[in-house]
Short mmCIF file of C-alpha atoms in Angstrom, two decimals:
data_model
loop_
_atom_site.label_atom_id
_atom_site.label_comp_id
_atom_site.label_asym_id
_atom_site.label_seq_id
_atom_site.Cartn_x
_atom_site.Cartn_y
_atom_site.Cartn_z
CA MET E 60 0.11 -0.17 0.08
CA SER E 61 1.30 3.24 -1.12
CA LEU E 62 2.88 6.10 1.95
CA PRO E 63 0.57 10.09 2.16
CA ARG E 64 2.16 11.86 -0.22
CA LEU E 65 1.54 15.76 0.17
CA LEU E 66 -0.75 17.84 -2.56
CA ARG E 67 0.73 19.91 -4.67
CA PRO E 68 0.70 23.76 -4.29
CA ALA E 69 -2.20 24.66 -6.06
CA CYS E 70 0.51 28.39 -6.86
CA ARG E 71 3.75 29.74 -6.05
CA ARG E 72 4.46 32.40 -4.75
CA PHE E 73 5.10 35.43 -7.26
CA ALA E 74 9.22 36.69 -6.63
CA SER E 75 10.66 39.84 -7.94
CA THR E 76 14.62 40.26 -8.84
CA SER E 77 14.59 43.08 -10.27
CA ALA E 78 16.36 46.04 -8.93
CA ARG E 79 14.11 48.83 -7.99
CA PRO E 80 14.99 52.31 -7.96
CA GLU E 81 15.94 54.45 -5.66
CA PRO E 82 11.88 56.43 -4.97
CA LEU E 83 11.71 60.30 -5.98
CA LYS E 84 10.56 62.35 -3.54
CA PRO E 85 7.01 61.66 -3.20
CA THR E 86 4.52 64.12 -4.19
CA LYS E 87 1.03 64.59 -2.74
CA THR E 88 -0.55 62.52 -5.51
CA ARG E 89 1.68 59.71 -5.05
CA ARG E 90 1.46 59.58 -1.65
CA LEU E 91 -3.26 59.02 -1.41
CA LEU E 92 -1.79 56.58 -4.43
CA TYR E 93 0.57 54.14 -2.48
CA PRO E 94 -1.88 53.74 0.12
CA ALA E 95 -4.65 52.47 -2.30
CA THR E 96 -2.58 50.41 -4.61
CA PHE E 97 -1.61 48.60 -0.91
CA VAL E 98 -4.98 47.71 -0.34
CA ILE E 99 -5.83 46.75 -4.01
CA GLY E 100 -2.71 44.24 -4.79
CA SER E 101 -3.22 42.95 -1.29
CA ALA E 102 -6.19 42.26 -2.11
CA ALA E 103 -5.61 40.29 -4.92
CA GLY E 104 -2.48 38.34 -3.95
CA ILE E 105 -5.81 37.11 -1.63
CA LEU E 106 -7.60 36.11 -4.10
CA PHE E 107 -5.06 34.47 -5.80
CA PHE E 108 -3.70 32.68 -3.28
CA ASN E 109 -7.01 31.71 -2.36
CA TYR E 110 -8.54 30.58 -5.69
CA SER E 111 -8.30 27.05 -6.90
CA PRO E 112 -10.03 25.63 -10.09
CA PRO E 113 -13.36 24.27 -10.12
CA ALA E 114 -13.05 20.68 -8.78
CA LYS E 115 -14.57 18.41 -11.74
CA GLN E 116 -17.95 16.59 -12.02
CA SER E 117 -16.38 13.20 -13.09
CA LEU E 118 -13.56 11.63 -11.59
CA ASN E 119 -9.31 11.54 -12.67
CA PRO E 120 -5.88 11.55 -11.82
CA GLU E 121 -5.30 15.10 -11.74
CA THR E 122 -8.31 17.36 -9.90
CA PHE E 123 -10.08 16.40 -6.96
CA THR E 124 -13.56 16.07 -6.87
CA ALA E 125 -16.20 15.82 -4.51
CA TYR E 126 -18.15 11.88 -3.10
CA THR E 127 -20.37 11.63 -0.73
CA LEU E 128 -20.22 9.37 2.04
CA THR E 129 -23.97 7.44 1.70
CA SER E 130 -22.57 4.59 4.34
CA HIS E 131 -19.96 3.71 6.49
CA VAL E 132 -20.43 0.24 7.73
CA PRO E 133 -18.00 -1.20 11.16
CA ILE E 134 -16.69 -4.33 9.51
CA THR E 135 -14.96 -5.30 12.95
CA THR E 136 -14.20 -3.31 16.43
CA SER E 137 -11.96 -5.63 17.70
CA PRO E 138 -8.92 -5.70 18.26
CA SER E 139 -8.43 -2.99 15.57
CA GLN E 140 -10.88 -0.92 14.24
CA THR E 141 -12.17 -2.17 9.87
CA SER E 142 -14.87 -0.38 8.23
CA ILE E 143 -16.09 0.04 4.40
CA LEU E 144 -17.08 2.87 3.41
CA THR E 145 -19.58 3.60 -0.07
CA LEU E 146 -18.55 6.57 -1.56
CA LEU E 147 -21.54 7.72 -4.01
CA PRO E 148 -20.07 10.24 -7.24
CA PRO E 149 -21.98 13.52 -8.29
CA GLY E 150 -25.18 14.18 -9.26
CA ASN E 151 -25.68 13.33 -13.19
CA SER E 152 -21.39 12.53 -13.54
CA PRO E 153 -19.90 9.18 -15.55
CA PRO E 154 -19.19 5.96 -13.91
CA PRO E 155 -15.85 5.92 -12.75
CA PRO E 156 -13.56 5.52 -15.53
CA PHE E 157 -11.83 2.03 -14.14
CA VAL E 158 -10.18 -0.61 -16.43
CA PRO E 159 -10.82 -4.04 -16.96
CA SER E 160 -7.27 -5.17 -17.13
CA LYS E 161 -6.00 -2.90 -14.83
CA LEU E 162 -5.92 -3.18 -10.57
CA GLN E 163 -6.82 0.52 -10.08
CA SER E 164 -6.77 3.25 -6.15
CA ILE E 165 -8.17 6.36 -5.91
CA GLU E 166 -6.82 8.58 -3.94
CA ILE E 167 -8.44 10.98 -0.39
CA LYS E 168 -7.51 14.01 0.24
CA ASN E 169 -7.35 14.81 4.21
CA PRO E 170 -8.03 18.35 3.82
CA TYR E 171 -6.40 19.13 7.70
CA VAL E 172 -3.68 18.46 6.92
CA GLN E 173 -3.53 18.78 3.48
CA ILE E 174 -2.04 14.45 2.35
CA ALA E 175 -3.90 12.18 -0.11
CA ARG E 176 -3.15 8.28 1.44
CA HIS E 177 -4.41 5.78 -2.34
CA TYR E 178 -7.01 3.14 -1.13
CA THR E 179 -7.72 -0.17 -3.95
CA PRO E 180 -11.95 0.33 -4.70
CA LEU E 181 -13.97 -3.21 -3.69
CA PRO E 182 -15.40 -4.55 -6.77
CA SER E 183 -18.28 -2.69 -7.78
CA LYS E 184 -21.27 -2.40 -10.90
CA ASP E 185 -22.28 0.61 -10.37
CA ASP E 186 -21.51 3.59 -10.15
CA LYS E 187 -20.22 3.89 -6.10
CA ILE E 188 -16.58 3.26 -4.54
CA ARG E 189 -15.96 1.50 -1.68
CA LEU E 190 -13.84 1.15 0.56
CA LEU E 191 -11.91 -1.53 3.05
CA ILE E 192 -9.87 0.95 5.87
CA LYS E 193 -8.70 -0.65 8.67
CA ARG E 194 -8.31 3.00 11.35
CA GLU E 195 -4.52 3.16 12.80
CA PRO E 196 -3.06 3.88 15.80
CA ASP E 197 -0.79 6.88 13.78
CA GLY E 198 -2.27 7.19 11.20
CA GLU E 199 -4.27 10.84 9.85
CA MET E 200 -5.80 9.69 7.70
CA SER E 201 -7.76 7.01 8.30
CA ARG E 202 -8.15 8.92 12.01
CA TYR E 203 -9.34 11.56 9.80
CA LEU E 204 -11.87 9.11 8.16
CA PHE E 205 -13.62 7.43 10.64
CA THR E 206 -14.81 10.52 11.65
CA LEU E 207 -16.95 10.83 9.35
CA LYS E 208 -20.92 10.24 9.24
CA PRO E 209 -22.90 8.86 6.19
CA GLY E 210 -23.64 12.77 4.53
CA ALA E 211 -20.01 14.56 4.63
CA THR E 212 -18.30 14.52 0.98
CA ILE E 213 -14.21 13.03 0.19
CA GLU E 214 -12.34 14.46 -2.47
CA LEU E 215 -10.78 11.58 -4.46
CA ARG E 216 -8.85 11.15 -7.29
CA GLY E 217 -7.51 8.59 -9.75
CA PRO E 218 -8.08 6.17 -10.45
CA HIS E 219 -4.26 5.43 -11.31
CA THR E 220 -3.38 2.10 -11.76
CA GLU E 221 -1.15 0.00 -9.51
CA TYR E 222 -0.81 -3.08 -12.34
CA GLU E 223 -0.81 -4.01 -15.83
CA LEU E 224 -2.81 -8.06 -16.46
CA HIS E 225 -1.35 -8.04 -19.60
CA PRO E 226 -2.86 -10.49 -21.68
CA ALA E 227 -0.48 -12.93 -21.07
CA ALA E 228 -2.09 -12.91 -17.52
CA HIS E 229 -5.36 -13.45 -18.27
CA ALA E 230 -4.79 -17.34 -19.02
CA SER E 231 -2.78 -18.36 -16.42
CA LYS E 232 -2.63 -18.99 -12.55
CA LEU E 233 -2.27 -15.55 -10.45
CA LEU E 234 -0.72 -15.59 -6.38
CA PHE E 235 -2.36 -13.23 -4.04
CA LEU E 236 -0.46 -12.59 -0.99
CA ALA E 237 -3.02 -10.85 1.03
CA GLY E 238 -2.31 -8.92 5.11
CA GLY E 239 -4.81 -7.56 6.10
CA THR E 240 -7.18 -5.22 4.00
CA GLY E 241 -4.01 -5.41 1.59
CA ILE E 242 -7.36 -8.65 0.64
CA ALA E 243 -8.93 -5.27 -0.45
CA PRO E 244 -6.48 -5.15 -3.90
CA ALA E 245 -6.62 -9.79 -4.18
CA LEU E 246 -10.69 -9.09 -4.87
CA GLN E 247 -10.64 -5.97 -7.52
CA CYS E 248 -7.89 -8.80 -9.20
CA ALA E 249 -10.38 -11.46 -8.81
CA GLN E 250 -13.15 -10.15 -10.29
CA LYS E 251 -10.94 -8.46 -12.75
CA LEU E 252 -8.60 -11.71 -13.96
CA LEU E 253 -11.16 -14.11 -13.72
CA ASP E 254 -13.73 -11.65 -15.99
CA SER E 255 -11.15 -11.07 -18.40
CA SER E 256 -10.46 -15.75 -19.34
CA GLU E 257 -12.44 -18.43 -19.14
CA ASN E 258 -9.37 -20.21 -18.62
CA ALA E 259 -7.56 -17.49 -16.35
CA SER E 260 -7.88 -18.39 -12.13
CA MET E 261 -6.52 -17.43 -8.90
CA ARG E 262 -6.09 -18.64 -5.36
CA ILE E 263 -5.37 -16.13 -3.31
CA LEU E 264 -3.85 -16.68 0.67
CA TRP E 265 -5.21 -14.22 2.90
CA ALA E 266 -3.47 -13.75 6.59
CA VAL E 267 -5.28 -11.86 9.34
CA ARG E 268 -4.02 -11.50 13.06
CA HIS E 269 -7.31 -12.36 13.94
CA ARG E 270 -9.91 -14.63 12.84
CA SER E 271 -12.85 -12.39 13.59
CA GLU E 272 -11.04 -9.08 11.22
CA THR E 273 -12.93 -11.99 8.49
CA GLU E 274 -16.21 -11.69 9.51
CA GLY E 275 -18.92 -9.35 8.10
CA ALA E 276 -19.13 -7.54 5.05
CA VAL E 277 -15.22 -8.84 3.37
CA SER E 278 -16.36 -12.90 4.58
CA GLU E 279 -19.55 -12.49 1.88
CA GLU E 280 -17.27 -10.30 -1.04
CA LEU E 281 -14.68 -13.70 -0.93
CA GLU E 282 -18.28 -16.16 -0.90
CA LYS E 283 -19.73 -13.86 -3.46
CA LEU E 284 -16.48 -14.39 -5.37
CA LYS E 285 -15.76 -18.32 -5.01
CA ARG E 286 -19.93 -18.58 -6.03
CA ALA E 287 -19.47 -16.00 -9.44
CA TYR E 288 -16.08 -18.26 -10.47
CA GLY E 289 -16.43 -21.46 -8.61
CA GLY E 290 -13.08 -23.86 -8.90
CA ARG E 291 -12.07 -20.84 -10.86
CA LEU E 292 -10.78 -18.99 -7.38
CA GLN E 293 -9.38 -20.65 -4.62
CA VAL E 294 -9.43 -18.77 -1.17
CA GLY E 295 -7.27 -19.86 1.97
CA ILE E 296 -7.27 -17.08 4.91
CA PHE E 297 -4.67 -17.98 8.01
CA SER E 298 -4.82 -16.34 11.34
CA ASP E 299 -1.83 -15.20 13.39
CA GLU E 300 -3.31 -17.65 16.07
CA GLU E 301 -3.31 -19.99 14.06
CA GLY E 302 0.57 -20.33 12.90
CA GLY E 303 -0.36 -17.60 9.22
CA ILE E 304 0.93 -19.13 5.63
CA GLY E 305 2.73 -21.09 5.69
CA GLN E 306 5.74 -20.73 2.77
CA GLY E 307 5.13 -24.77 2.12
CA MET E 308 1.84 -22.92 0.14
CA VAL E 309 3.85 -20.13 -1.52
CA LYS E 310 6.02 -22.62 -2.66
CA ASP E 311 3.36 -24.77 -3.77
CA ALA E 312 1.80 -23.30 -5.76
CA VAL E 313 4.63 -21.90 -7.45
CA LEU E 314 6.15 -25.20 -8.07
CA SER E 315 3.08 -27.25 -8.30
CA TRP E 316 0.00 -25.65 -9.54
CA GLY E 317 2.33 -23.86 -11.77
CA ALA E 318 1.01 -19.70 -10.70
CA ARG E 319 3.55 -17.54 -13.41
CA ARG E 320 3.15 -14.42 -11.06
CA VAL E 321 2.51 -13.70 -7.77
CA LEU E 322 1.13 -9.78 -6.37
CA ILE E 323 1.60 -9.31 -3.10
CA SER E 324 0.21 -6.44 -0.94
CA GLY E 325 -0.26 -5.71 2.25
CA PRO E 326 1.53 -3.92 5.35
CA ASP E 327 5.21 -3.56 4.90
CA GLY E 328 7.20 -6.64 6.50
CA PHE E 329 4.49 -9.02 5.57
CA ILE E 330 5.75 -7.74 2.07
CA GLY E 331 9.60 -7.89 3.31
CA TYR E 332 9.06 -11.27 4.41
CA TRP E 333 7.56 -12.43 1.72
CA ALA E 334 9.77 -10.71 -1.29
CA GLY E 335 11.78 -8.74 0.25
CA PRO E 336 11.30 -4.52 0.84
CA LYS E 337 10.44 -1.88 -1.80
CA GLY E 338 12.37 0.23 -3.49
CA ASP E 339 13.27 4.09 -3.21
CA TRP E 340 10.89 6.70 -4.24
CA VAL E 341 11.41 7.59 -8.02
CA MET E 342 9.42 10.25 -9.21
CA GLY E 343 6.94 10.85 -6.79
CA LYS E 344 6.61 6.72 -6.84
CA GLU E 345 7.88 3.59 -4.35
CA SER E 346 10.18 1.59 -7.38
CA GLN E 347 9.65 -2.59 -6.87
CA GLY E 348 13.54 -3.22 -4.61
CA GLU E 349 14.67 -6.12 -5.79
CA VAL E 350 13.14 -9.52 -4.92
CA ARG E 351 14.49 -10.85 -2.05
CA GLY E 352 12.36 -12.90 0.70
CA VAL E 353 11.23 -16.34 0.93
CA LEU E 354 10.79 -15.73 -3.35
CA GLY E 355 13.79 -14.65 -4.04
CA PRO E 356 14.38 -18.66 -4.87
CA LEU E 357 11.56 -18.84 -7.57
CA HIS E 358 11.75 -15.72 -9.40
CA GLN E 359 15.51 -16.86 -9.80
CA GLN E 360 14.61 -20.45 -10.61
CA LYS E 361 11.10 -20.43 -12.29
CA GLY E 362 11.35 -17.47 -13.16
CA ILE E 363 7.99 -15.81 -11.86
CA ASP E 364 6.53 -12.78 -11.98
CA VAL E 365 6.49 -10.88 -7.78
CA TRP E 366 4.44 -7.48 -7.97
CA LYS E 367 4.83 -5.75 -4.38
CA LEU E 368 1.32 -3.55 -4.24
#
Protein backbone atom coordinates (compact mmCIF):
# COMPACT_ATOMS: atom_id res chain seq x y z
CA MET A 1 0.00 0.00 0.00
CA SER A 2 1.39 3.41 -0.89
CA LEU A 3 2.49 6.00 1.69
CA PRO A 4 0.74 9.37 2.01
CA ARG A 5 2.20 12.06 -0.18
CA LEU A 6 2.02 15.82 0.17
CA LEU A 7 -0.42 17.51 -2.10
CA ARG A 8 1.07 19.80 -4.68
CA PRO A 9 0.55 23.48 -3.83
CA ALA A 10 -2.02 25.18 -6.00
CA CYS A 11 0.30 28.08 -6.76
CA ARG A 12 3.71 29.52 -5.94
CA ARG A 13 4.44 32.84 -4.31
CA PHE A 14 5.48 35.67 -6.57
CA ALA A 15 9.12 36.74 -6.23
CA SER A 16 10.78 39.76 -7.81
CA THR A 17 14.48 39.68 -8.62
CA SER A 18 14.70 43.01 -10.45
CA ALA A 19 16.63 45.85 -8.81
CA ARG A 20 14.45 48.62 -7.40
CA PRO A 21 15.49 52.23 -8.29
CA GLU A 22 15.85 54.77 -5.53
CA PRO A 23 12.36 56.28 -5.15
CA LEU A 24 11.72 59.94 -5.81
CA LYS A 25 10.43 62.14 -3.04
CA PRO A 26 6.70 61.43 -3.14
CA THR A 27 4.33 64.17 -4.12
CA LYS A 28 0.92 64.52 -2.51
CA THR A 29 -0.62 62.53 -5.36
CA ARG A 30 1.89 59.73 -4.90
CA ARG A 31 1.24 59.68 -1.15
CA LEU A 32 -2.43 59.02 -1.88
CA LEU A 33 -1.72 56.41 -4.53
CA TYR A 34 0.61 54.25 -2.46
CA PRO A 35 -1.94 53.18 0.18
CA ALA A 36 -4.52 52.52 -2.54
CA THR A 37 -2.03 50.44 -4.52
CA PHE A 38 -1.17 48.47 -1.39
CA VAL A 39 -4.84 47.71 -0.65
CA ILE A 40 -5.58 46.66 -4.24
CA GLY A 41 -2.41 44.55 -4.44
CA SER A 42 -3.12 42.86 -1.12
CA ALA A 43 -6.67 42.05 -2.16
CA ALA A 44 -5.44 40.61 -5.45
CA GLY A 45 -2.87 38.52 -3.61
CA ILE A 46 -5.43 37.14 -1.19
CA LEU A 47 -7.75 36.31 -4.08
CA PHE A 48 -4.91 34.61 -5.98
CA PHE A 49 -3.70 32.45 -3.09
CA ASN A 50 -7.20 31.33 -2.12
CA TYR A 51 -8.34 30.62 -5.66
CA SER A 52 -8.41 27.04 -6.91
CA PRO A 53 -9.79 25.83 -10.24
CA PRO A 54 -13.35 24.51 -10.10
CA ALA A 55 -13.48 20.75 -9.50
CA LYS A 56 -14.51 18.55 -12.37
CA GLN A 57 -17.77 16.68 -11.93
CA SER A 58 -16.30 13.28 -12.80
CA LEU A 59 -13.48 11.25 -11.28
CA ASN A 60 -10.15 12.00 -12.98
CA PRO A 61 -6.44 11.63 -12.14
CA GLU A 62 -5.65 15.35 -12.17
CA THR A 63 -8.14 17.12 -9.91
CA PHE A 64 -10.12 16.14 -6.83
CA THR A 65 -13.82 15.41 -7.23
CA ALA A 66 -16.32 15.66 -4.37
CA TYR A 67 -18.03 12.34 -3.56
CA THR A 68 -20.67 11.81 -0.89
CA LEU A 69 -20.30 9.25 1.88
CA THR A 70 -23.53 7.23 1.84
CA SER A 71 -22.70 4.52 4.38
CA HIS A 72 -20.06 3.63 6.94
CA VAL A 73 -20.40 -0.04 7.90
CA PRO A 74 -18.20 -1.34 10.75
CA ILE A 75 -16.59 -4.73 10.05
CA THR A 76 -14.54 -5.27 13.20
CA THR A 77 -14.08 -3.27 16.39
CA SER A 78 -11.46 -5.39 18.17
CA PRO A 79 -8.49 -5.70 18.20
CA SER A 80 -8.60 -3.05 15.46
CA GLN A 81 -11.36 -1.08 13.77
CA THR A 82 -12.15 -1.75 10.12
CA SER A 83 -15.07 -0.42 8.10
CA ILE A 84 -16.39 -0.36 4.56
CA LEU A 85 -17.13 3.15 3.27
CA THR A 86 -19.47 3.57 0.31
CA LEU A 87 -19.10 6.74 -1.76
CA LEU A 88 -21.49 8.15 -4.35
CA PRO A 89 -20.33 10.40 -7.22
CA PRO A 90 -21.88 13.81 -8.01
CA GLY A 91 -25.24 13.72 -9.77
CA ASN A 92 -25.26 13.22 -13.55
CA SER A 93 -21.55 12.34 -13.61
CA PRO A 94 -20.36 9.42 -15.77
CA PRO A 95 -19.31 6.13 -14.12
CA PRO A 96 -15.79 6.06 -12.65
CA PRO A 97 -13.26 5.43 -15.46
CA PHE A 98 -11.93 2.12 -14.15
CA VAL A 99 -10.20 -0.12 -16.70
CA PRO A 100 -10.94 -3.89 -16.69
CA SER A 101 -7.33 -4.85 -17.46
CA LYS A 102 -5.73 -2.83 -14.64
CA LEU A 103 -5.61 -2.93 -10.86
CA GLN A 104 -6.36 0.64 -9.87
CA SER A 105 -6.46 2.81 -6.78
CA ILE A 106 -7.92 6.19 -5.92
CA GLU A 107 -6.53 9.01 -3.77
CA ILE A 108 -8.39 10.52 -0.85
CA LYS A 109 -7.53 14.01 0.35
CA ASN A 110 -7.41 14.94 4.01
CA PRO A 111 -8.26 18.66 3.95
CA TYR A 112 -6.96 19.27 7.47
CA VAL A 113 -3.35 18.16 7.08
CA GLN A 114 -2.97 18.46 3.28
CA ILE A 115 -2.05 14.85 2.56
CA ALA A 116 -3.50 12.26 0.21
CA ARG A 117 -3.42 8.48 0.43
CA HIS A 118 -4.13 5.74 -2.09
CA TYR A 119 -6.84 3.14 -1.45
CA THR A 120 -7.89 0.24 -3.68
CA PRO A 121 -11.67 0.06 -4.20
CA LEU A 122 -13.53 -3.19 -3.64
CA PRO A 123 -15.25 -4.78 -6.66
CA SER A 124 -18.36 -2.90 -7.77
CA LYS A 125 -20.83 -3.25 -10.62
CA ASP A 126 -22.24 0.29 -10.34
CA ASP A 127 -20.90 3.84 -10.04
CA LYS A 128 -20.38 3.64 -6.28
CA ILE A 129 -16.90 3.33 -4.81
CA ARG A 130 -16.47 1.05 -1.80
CA LEU A 131 -13.35 1.14 0.35
CA LEU A 132 -12.10 -1.15 3.10
CA ILE A 133 -10.47 1.08 5.73
CA LYS A 134 -8.53 0.10 8.83
CA ARG A 135 -8.04 2.62 11.59
CA GLU A 136 -4.31 2.97 12.21
CA PRO A 137 -3.24 4.29 15.65
CA ASP A 138 -0.91 6.90 14.12
CA GLY A 139 -2.71 7.31 10.80
CA GLU A 140 -3.89 10.85 10.09
CA MET A 141 -5.94 9.73 7.10
CA SER A 142 -7.73 6.79 8.72
CA ARG A 143 -8.46 8.90 11.82
CA TYR A 144 -10.04 11.53 9.57
CA LEU A 145 -12.13 8.99 7.65
CA PHE A 146 -13.44 7.35 10.81
CA THR A 147 -14.81 10.70 12.04
CA LEU A 148 -17.02 11.15 8.96
CA LYS A 149 -20.74 10.41 9.00
CA PRO A 150 -23.07 9.60 6.09
CA GLY A 151 -23.70 12.74 4.07
CA ALA A 152 -20.12 14.00 4.46
CA THR A 153 -18.10 15.05 1.42
CA ILE A 154 -14.90 13.19 0.54
CA GLU A 155 -12.61 14.40 -2.23
CA LEU A 156 -11.19 11.76 -4.58
CA ARG A 157 -8.68 11.73 -7.42
CA GLY A 158 -7.87 8.90 -9.82
CA PRO A 159 -7.94 6.18 -10.83
CA HIS A 160 -4.23 5.37 -10.72
CA THR A 161 -2.80 2.16 -12.17
CA GLU A 162 -1.07 -0.08 -9.63
CA TYR A 163 -0.60 -3.16 -11.84
CA GLU A 164 -1.45 -4.10 -15.41
CA LEU A 165 -3.00 -7.49 -16.09
CA HIS A 166 -1.23 -8.04 -19.39
CA PRO A 167 -2.99 -10.28 -21.94
CA ALA A 168 -0.68 -13.18 -21.09
CA ALA A 169 -2.02 -13.12 -17.53
CA HIS A 170 -5.56 -13.70 -18.69
CA ALA A 171 -4.85 -17.36 -19.44
CA SER A 172 -2.50 -18.03 -16.54
CA LYS A 173 -2.59 -18.84 -12.85
CA LEU A 174 -2.09 -15.96 -10.42
CA LEU A 175 -1.22 -16.22 -6.73
CA PHE A 176 -2.15 -13.30 -4.47
CA LEU A 177 -0.68 -12.95 -0.97
CA ALA A 178 -2.79 -10.53 1.06
CA GLY A 179 -2.06 -9.21 4.54
CA GLY A 180 -4.88 -7.57 6.50
CA THR A 181 -6.69 -4.94 4.44
CA GLY A 182 -4.46 -5.97 1.53
CA ILE A 183 -7.40 -8.24 0.72
CA ALA A 184 -9.08 -5.28 -1.04
CA PRO A 185 -6.76 -5.29 -4.09
CA ALA A 186 -6.96 -9.09 -4.11
CA LEU A 187 -10.75 -8.93 -4.49
CA GLN A 188 -10.51 -6.34 -7.27
CA CYS A 189 -7.86 -8.45 -8.99
CA ALA A 190 -10.04 -11.58 -8.79
CA GLN A 191 -13.02 -9.88 -10.40
CA LYS A 192 -11.02 -8.28 -13.22
CA LEU A 193 -8.79 -11.27 -13.97
CA LEU A 194 -11.51 -13.93 -13.88
CA ASP A 195 -13.96 -11.78 -15.84
CA SER A 196 -11.34 -11.33 -18.56
CA SER A 197 -10.92 -15.00 -19.47
CA GLU A 198 -12.51 -18.34 -18.65
CA ASN A 199 -9.02 -19.85 -18.80
CA ALA A 200 -7.68 -17.71 -15.96
CA SER A 201 -7.55 -18.94 -12.36
CA MET A 202 -6.45 -17.37 -9.09
CA ARG A 203 -5.49 -18.44 -5.59
CA ILE A 204 -5.71 -16.00 -2.64
CA LEU A 205 -3.83 -16.63 0.61
CA TRP A 206 -5.08 -14.09 3.16
CA ALA A 207 -3.19 -13.51 6.41
CA VAL A 208 -4.91 -11.80 9.36
CA ARG A 209 -3.94 -11.26 12.97
CA HIS A 210 -7.24 -12.56 14.31
CA ARG A 211 -10.08 -14.57 12.78
CA SER A 212 -12.53 -11.80 13.71
CA GLU A 213 -11.03 -9.67 10.90
CA THR A 214 -12.54 -12.04 8.33
CA GLU A 215 -16.13 -11.71 9.51
CA GLY A 216 -18.96 -9.66 8.05
CA ALA A 217 -18.99 -7.88 4.71
CA VAL A 218 -15.48 -8.87 3.58
CA SER A 219 -16.26 -12.55 4.08
CA GLU A 220 -19.48 -12.04 2.13
CA GLU A 221 -17.48 -10.45 -0.71
CA LEU A 222 -15.22 -13.49 -0.85
CA GLU A 223 -18.12 -15.92 -0.87
CA LYS A 224 -19.85 -13.96 -3.62
CA LEU A 225 -16.74 -14.16 -5.81
CA LYS A 226 -16.27 -17.87 -5.10
CA ARG A 227 -19.85 -18.56 -6.15
CA ALA A 228 -19.42 -16.49 -9.32
CA TYR A 229 -16.18 -18.15 -10.47
CA GLY A 230 -16.43 -21.62 -8.98
CA GLY A 231 -13.22 -23.61 -8.85
CA ARG A 232 -11.28 -20.93 -10.71
CA LEU A 233 -10.98 -18.96 -7.45
CA GLN A 234 -9.44 -20.64 -4.40
CA VAL A 235 -9.18 -18.83 -1.06
CA GLY A 236 -7.24 -19.74 2.05
CA ILE A 237 -7.47 -17.70 5.27
CA PHE A 238 -4.77 -17.90 7.95
CA SER A 239 -4.57 -16.11 11.30
CA ASP A 240 -1.41 -15.38 13.26
CA GLU A 241 -2.88 -17.43 16.11
CA GLU A 242 -2.89 -20.46 13.80
CA GLY A 243 0.60 -19.93 12.43
CA GLY A 244 -0.16 -17.71 9.44
CA ILE A 245 0.63 -18.56 5.83
CA GLY A 246 3.23 -21.31 5.62
CA GLN A 247 6.15 -21.07 3.23
CA GLY A 248 5.26 -24.52 1.94
CA MET A 249 1.85 -23.27 0.77
CA VAL A 250 3.44 -20.55 -1.33
CA LYS A 251 6.09 -22.85 -2.78
CA ASP A 252 3.40 -25.42 -3.60
CA ALA A 253 1.33 -22.78 -5.40
CA VAL A 254 4.32 -22.01 -7.63
CA LEU A 255 5.92 -25.44 -8.07
CA SER A 256 2.85 -27.72 -8.11
CA TRP A 257 -0.17 -25.56 -8.93
CA GLY A 258 1.83 -23.58 -11.51
CA ALA A 259 1.38 -19.92 -10.57
CA ARG A 260 3.24 -17.71 -13.04
CA ARG A 261 2.51 -14.42 -11.30
CA VAL A 262 2.59 -13.52 -7.61
CA LEU A 263 1.15 -10.27 -6.25
CA ILE A 264 1.67 -9.18 -2.64
CA SER A 265 -0.30 -6.52 -0.78
CA GLY A 266 -0.25 -5.64 2.89
CA PRO A 267 1.91 -4.02 5.59
CA ASP A 268 5.57 -3.31 4.80
CA GLY A 269 6.76 -6.16 7.03
CA PHE A 270 4.45 -8.62 5.28
CA ILE A 271 5.66 -7.58 1.82
CA GLY A 272 9.29 -7.59 2.94
CA TYR A 273 9.07 -11.10 4.37
CA TRP A 274 7.68 -12.62 1.19
CA ALA A 275 9.39 -10.56 -1.52
CA GLY A 276 11.85 -8.16 0.07
CA PRO A 277 11.28 -4.46 0.77
CA LYS A 278 10.22 -2.00 -1.88
CA GLY A 279 12.85 0.30 -3.39
CA ASP A 280 13.43 4.03 -3.31
CA TRP A 281 10.96 6.70 -4.32
CA VAL A 282 11.54 7.78 -7.92
CA MET A 283 9.55 10.58 -9.60
CA GLY A 284 6.89 10.44 -6.90
CA LYS A 285 6.49 6.65 -7.05
CA GLU A 286 7.89 3.88 -4.89
CA SER A 287 10.02 1.49 -6.95
CA GLN A 288 9.68 -2.29 -6.69
CA GLY A 289 13.16 -3.04 -5.38
CA GLU A 290 14.82 -6.44 -5.73
CA VAL A 291 12.81 -9.63 -5.29
CA ARG A 292 14.11 -11.23 -2.11
CA GLY A 293 12.54 -12.97 0.86
CA VAL A 294 10.77 -16.29 0.44
CA LEU A 295 9.95 -15.62 -3.21
CA GLY A 296 13.51 -14.62 -4.15
CA PRO A 297 14.78 -18.13 -5.03
CA LEU A 298 11.52 -19.03 -6.81
CA HIS A 299 11.75 -15.85 -8.84
CA GLN A 300 15.27 -16.75 -9.95
CA GLN A 301 14.69 -20.46 -10.54
CA LYS A 302 11.26 -20.38 -12.17
CA GLY A 303 11.18 -16.89 -13.66
CA ILE A 304 7.86 -16.01 -12.02
CA ASP A 305 6.70 -12.40 -12.05
CA VAL A 306 6.51 -10.84 -8.58
CA TRP A 307 4.80 -7.50 -7.94
CA LYS A 308 4.57 -5.59 -4.66
CA LEU A 309 1.45 -3.45 -4.30
